[in-house]
mmCIF file of C-alpha atoms in Angstrom:
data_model
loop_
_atom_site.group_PDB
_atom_site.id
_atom_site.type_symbol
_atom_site.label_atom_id
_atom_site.label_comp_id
_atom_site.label_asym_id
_atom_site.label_seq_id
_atom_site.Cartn_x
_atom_site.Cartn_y
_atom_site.Cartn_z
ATOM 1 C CA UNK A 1 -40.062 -176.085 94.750
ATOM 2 C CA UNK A 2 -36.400 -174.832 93.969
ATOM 3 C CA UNK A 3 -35.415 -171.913 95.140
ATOM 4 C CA UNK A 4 -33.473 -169.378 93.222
ATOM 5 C CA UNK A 5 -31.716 -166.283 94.242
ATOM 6 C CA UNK A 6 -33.398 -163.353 94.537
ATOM 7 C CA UNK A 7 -31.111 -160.107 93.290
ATOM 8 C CA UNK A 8 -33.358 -157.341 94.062
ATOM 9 C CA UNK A 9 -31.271 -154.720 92.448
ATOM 10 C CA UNK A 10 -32.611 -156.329 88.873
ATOM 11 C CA UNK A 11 -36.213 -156.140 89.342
ATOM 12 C CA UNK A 12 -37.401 -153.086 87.064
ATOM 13 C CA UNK A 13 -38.940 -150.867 89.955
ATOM 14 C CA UNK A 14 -34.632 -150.520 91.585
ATOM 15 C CA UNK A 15 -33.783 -150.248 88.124
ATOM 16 C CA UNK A 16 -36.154 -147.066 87.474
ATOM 17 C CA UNK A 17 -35.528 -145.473 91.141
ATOM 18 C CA UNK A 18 -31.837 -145.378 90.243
ATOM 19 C CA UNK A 19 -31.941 -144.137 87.026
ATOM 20 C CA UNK A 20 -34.347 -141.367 88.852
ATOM 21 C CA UNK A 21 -31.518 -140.859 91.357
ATOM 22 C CA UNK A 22 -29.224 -140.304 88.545
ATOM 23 C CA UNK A 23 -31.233 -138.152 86.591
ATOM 24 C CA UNK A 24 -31.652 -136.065 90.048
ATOM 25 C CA UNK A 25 -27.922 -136.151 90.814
ATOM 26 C CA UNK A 26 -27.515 -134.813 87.212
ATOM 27 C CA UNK A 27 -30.246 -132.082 87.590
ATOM 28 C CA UNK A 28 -28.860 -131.197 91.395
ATOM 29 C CA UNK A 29 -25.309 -130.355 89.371
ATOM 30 C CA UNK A 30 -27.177 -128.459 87.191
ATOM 31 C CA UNK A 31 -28.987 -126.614 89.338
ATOM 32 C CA UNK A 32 -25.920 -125.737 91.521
ATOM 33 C CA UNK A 33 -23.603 -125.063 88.525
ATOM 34 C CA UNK A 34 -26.386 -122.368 87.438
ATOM 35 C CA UNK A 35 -27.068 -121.122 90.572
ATOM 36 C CA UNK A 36 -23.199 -120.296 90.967
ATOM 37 C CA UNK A 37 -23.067 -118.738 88.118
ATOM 38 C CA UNK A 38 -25.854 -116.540 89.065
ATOM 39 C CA UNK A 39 -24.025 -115.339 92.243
ATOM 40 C CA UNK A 40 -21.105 -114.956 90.673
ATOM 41 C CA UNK A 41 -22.673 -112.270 88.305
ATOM 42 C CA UNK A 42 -24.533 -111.006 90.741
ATOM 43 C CA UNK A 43 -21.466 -110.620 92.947
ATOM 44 C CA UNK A 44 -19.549 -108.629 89.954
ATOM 45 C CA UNK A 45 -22.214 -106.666 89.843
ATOM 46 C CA UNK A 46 -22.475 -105.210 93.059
ATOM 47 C CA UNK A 47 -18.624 -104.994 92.721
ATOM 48 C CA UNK A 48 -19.109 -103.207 90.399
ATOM 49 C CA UNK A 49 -21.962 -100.658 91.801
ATOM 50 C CA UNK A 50 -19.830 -100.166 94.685
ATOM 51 C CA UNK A 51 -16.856 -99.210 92.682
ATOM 52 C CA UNK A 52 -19.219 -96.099 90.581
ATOM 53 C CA UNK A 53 -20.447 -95.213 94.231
ATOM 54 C CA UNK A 54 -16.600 -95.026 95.395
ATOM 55 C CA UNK A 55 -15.430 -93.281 92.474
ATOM 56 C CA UNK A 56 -18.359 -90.983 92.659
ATOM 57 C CA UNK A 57 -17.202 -90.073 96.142
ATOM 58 C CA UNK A 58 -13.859 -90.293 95.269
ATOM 59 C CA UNK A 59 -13.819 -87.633 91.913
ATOM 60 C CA UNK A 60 -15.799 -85.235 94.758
ATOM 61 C CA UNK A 61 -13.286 -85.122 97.336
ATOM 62 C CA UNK A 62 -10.470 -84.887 94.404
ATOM 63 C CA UNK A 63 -12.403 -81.612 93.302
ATOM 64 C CA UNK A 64 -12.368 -80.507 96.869
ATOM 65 C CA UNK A 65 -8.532 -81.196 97.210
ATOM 66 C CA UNK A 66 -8.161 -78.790 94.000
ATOM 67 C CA UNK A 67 -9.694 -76.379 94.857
ATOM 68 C CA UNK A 68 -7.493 -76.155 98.414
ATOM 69 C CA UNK A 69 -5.159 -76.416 96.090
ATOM 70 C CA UNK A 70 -5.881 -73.580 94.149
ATOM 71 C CA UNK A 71 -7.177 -71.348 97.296
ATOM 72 C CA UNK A 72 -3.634 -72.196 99.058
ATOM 73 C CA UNK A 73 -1.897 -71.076 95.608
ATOM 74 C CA UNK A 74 -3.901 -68.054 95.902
ATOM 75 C CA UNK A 75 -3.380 -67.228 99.639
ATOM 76 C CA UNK A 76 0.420 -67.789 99.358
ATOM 77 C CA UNK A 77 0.555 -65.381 96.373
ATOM 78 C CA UNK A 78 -1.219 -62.632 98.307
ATOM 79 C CA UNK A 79 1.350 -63.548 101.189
ATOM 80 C CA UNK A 80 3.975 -63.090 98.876
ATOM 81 C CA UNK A 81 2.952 -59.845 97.835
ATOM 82 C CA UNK A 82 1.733 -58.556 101.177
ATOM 83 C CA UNK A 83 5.175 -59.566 102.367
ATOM 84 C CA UNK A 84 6.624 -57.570 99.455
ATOM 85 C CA UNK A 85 4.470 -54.598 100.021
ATOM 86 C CA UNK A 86 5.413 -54.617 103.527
ATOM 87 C CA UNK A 87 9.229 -54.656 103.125
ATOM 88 C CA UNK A 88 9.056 -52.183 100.417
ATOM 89 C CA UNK A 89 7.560 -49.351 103.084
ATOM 90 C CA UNK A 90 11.405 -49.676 105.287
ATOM 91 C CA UNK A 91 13.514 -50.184 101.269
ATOM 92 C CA UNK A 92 13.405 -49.974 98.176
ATOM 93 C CA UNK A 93 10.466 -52.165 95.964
ATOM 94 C CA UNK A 94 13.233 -54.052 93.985
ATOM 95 C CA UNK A 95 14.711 -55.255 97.005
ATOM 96 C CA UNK A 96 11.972 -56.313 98.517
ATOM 97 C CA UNK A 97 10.861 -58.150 95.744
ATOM 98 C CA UNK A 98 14.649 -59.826 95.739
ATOM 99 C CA UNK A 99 13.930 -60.909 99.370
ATOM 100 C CA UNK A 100 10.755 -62.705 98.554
ATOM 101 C CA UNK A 101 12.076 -64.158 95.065
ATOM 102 C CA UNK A 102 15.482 -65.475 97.525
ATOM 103 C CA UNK A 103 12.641 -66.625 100.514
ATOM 104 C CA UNK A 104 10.616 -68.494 97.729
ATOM 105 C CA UNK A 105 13.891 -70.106 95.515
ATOM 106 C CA UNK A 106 14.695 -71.784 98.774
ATOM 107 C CA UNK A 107 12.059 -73.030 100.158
ATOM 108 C CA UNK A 108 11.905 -74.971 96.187
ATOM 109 C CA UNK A 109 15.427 -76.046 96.956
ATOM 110 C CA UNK A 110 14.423 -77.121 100.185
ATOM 111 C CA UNK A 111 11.432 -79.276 98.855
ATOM 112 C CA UNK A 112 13.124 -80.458 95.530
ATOM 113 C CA UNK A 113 15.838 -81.582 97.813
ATOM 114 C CA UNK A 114 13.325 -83.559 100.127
ATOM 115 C CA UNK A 115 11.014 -85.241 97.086
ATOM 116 C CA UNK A 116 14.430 -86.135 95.589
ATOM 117 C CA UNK A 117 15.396 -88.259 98.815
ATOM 118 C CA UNK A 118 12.240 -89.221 98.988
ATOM 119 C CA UNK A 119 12.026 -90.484 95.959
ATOM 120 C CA UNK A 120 15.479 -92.213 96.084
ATOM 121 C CA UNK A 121 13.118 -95.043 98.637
ATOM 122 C CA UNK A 122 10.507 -95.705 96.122
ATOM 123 C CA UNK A 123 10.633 -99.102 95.401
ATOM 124 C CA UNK A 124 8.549 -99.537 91.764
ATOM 125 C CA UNK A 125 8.498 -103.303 91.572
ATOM 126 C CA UNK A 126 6.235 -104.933 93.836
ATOM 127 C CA UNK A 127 8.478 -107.135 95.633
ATOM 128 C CA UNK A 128 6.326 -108.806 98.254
ATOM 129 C CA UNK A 129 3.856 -109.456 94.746
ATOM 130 C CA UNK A 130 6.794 -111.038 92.867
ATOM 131 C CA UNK A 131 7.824 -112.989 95.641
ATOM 132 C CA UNK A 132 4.729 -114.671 96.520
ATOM 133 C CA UNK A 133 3.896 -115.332 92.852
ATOM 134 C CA UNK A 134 7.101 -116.893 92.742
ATOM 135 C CA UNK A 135 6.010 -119.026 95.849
ATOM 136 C CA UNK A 136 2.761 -119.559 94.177
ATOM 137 C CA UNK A 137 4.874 -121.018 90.954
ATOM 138 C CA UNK A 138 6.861 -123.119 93.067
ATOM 139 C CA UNK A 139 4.135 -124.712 94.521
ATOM 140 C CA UNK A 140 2.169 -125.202 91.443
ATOM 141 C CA UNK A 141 4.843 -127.421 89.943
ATOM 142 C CA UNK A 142 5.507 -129.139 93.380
ATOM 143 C CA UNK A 143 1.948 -129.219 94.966
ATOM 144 C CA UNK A 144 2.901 -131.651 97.647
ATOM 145 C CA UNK A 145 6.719 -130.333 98.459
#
């Protein structure tokens, strides 16, 4: 009896469990490919739920910064005019009203002076944004530099 070599990987039965593992591989990568996807929308949209909720909140509190707006507007006219009222019982109304219109011009000139200094340190280019996305180019051409 002569003996021949045995290769078991070409009997039929290793041939059909590794064509089932590849077929599983295949349908594993599938599987996980889809489910990403399906996180990844589900993700965006509780992004994006969040954001309404935010902005909900947000628009509220912007109404109630208006109207303290519009209340201090109001209480600094009646000021004004108190004021007026008041210095018109020891002079004459015209003066008075003078005083308040001087009082009020400088306090702009005051402010306008401020924002304008202010403003003077506003920077509109993001420059810690270009510079990293410059980095982030650099190392995209040179990945291992």
């Amino acid at each position: 009896m002569a003996y021949t070599a045995h290769r078991p990987d070409t009997e039929p039965e290793v041939r059909d469990r590794r064509a089932q593992d590849d077929a599983s591989i295949g349908e594993l990568l599938s599987a996980v490919t889809s489910d990403a996807q399906k996180l990844f929308r589900q993700e965006v949209e509780l992004a994006k739920a969040e954001i309404r909720e935010e902005a909900a909140k947000a628009g509220k509190a912007a109404g109630m910064y208006g109207g303290a707006g519009l209340a201090g507007y109001m209480t600094i006219l009646f000021a004004s005019l108190a004021l007026t009222f008041g210095l018109a019982n020891v002079m004459d109304w015209g003066w008075a009203a003078l005083i308040v219109t001087v009082l009020w011009g400088v306090a702009a000139a005051v402010m306008y002076v401020m924002g304008r200094s202010r403003m003077k340190q506003v920077h509109p280019k993001p420059e810690r944004t270009v510079q990293t996305l410059k980095e982030d180019a650099e190392w995209a051409r040179h990945p291992t530099s």
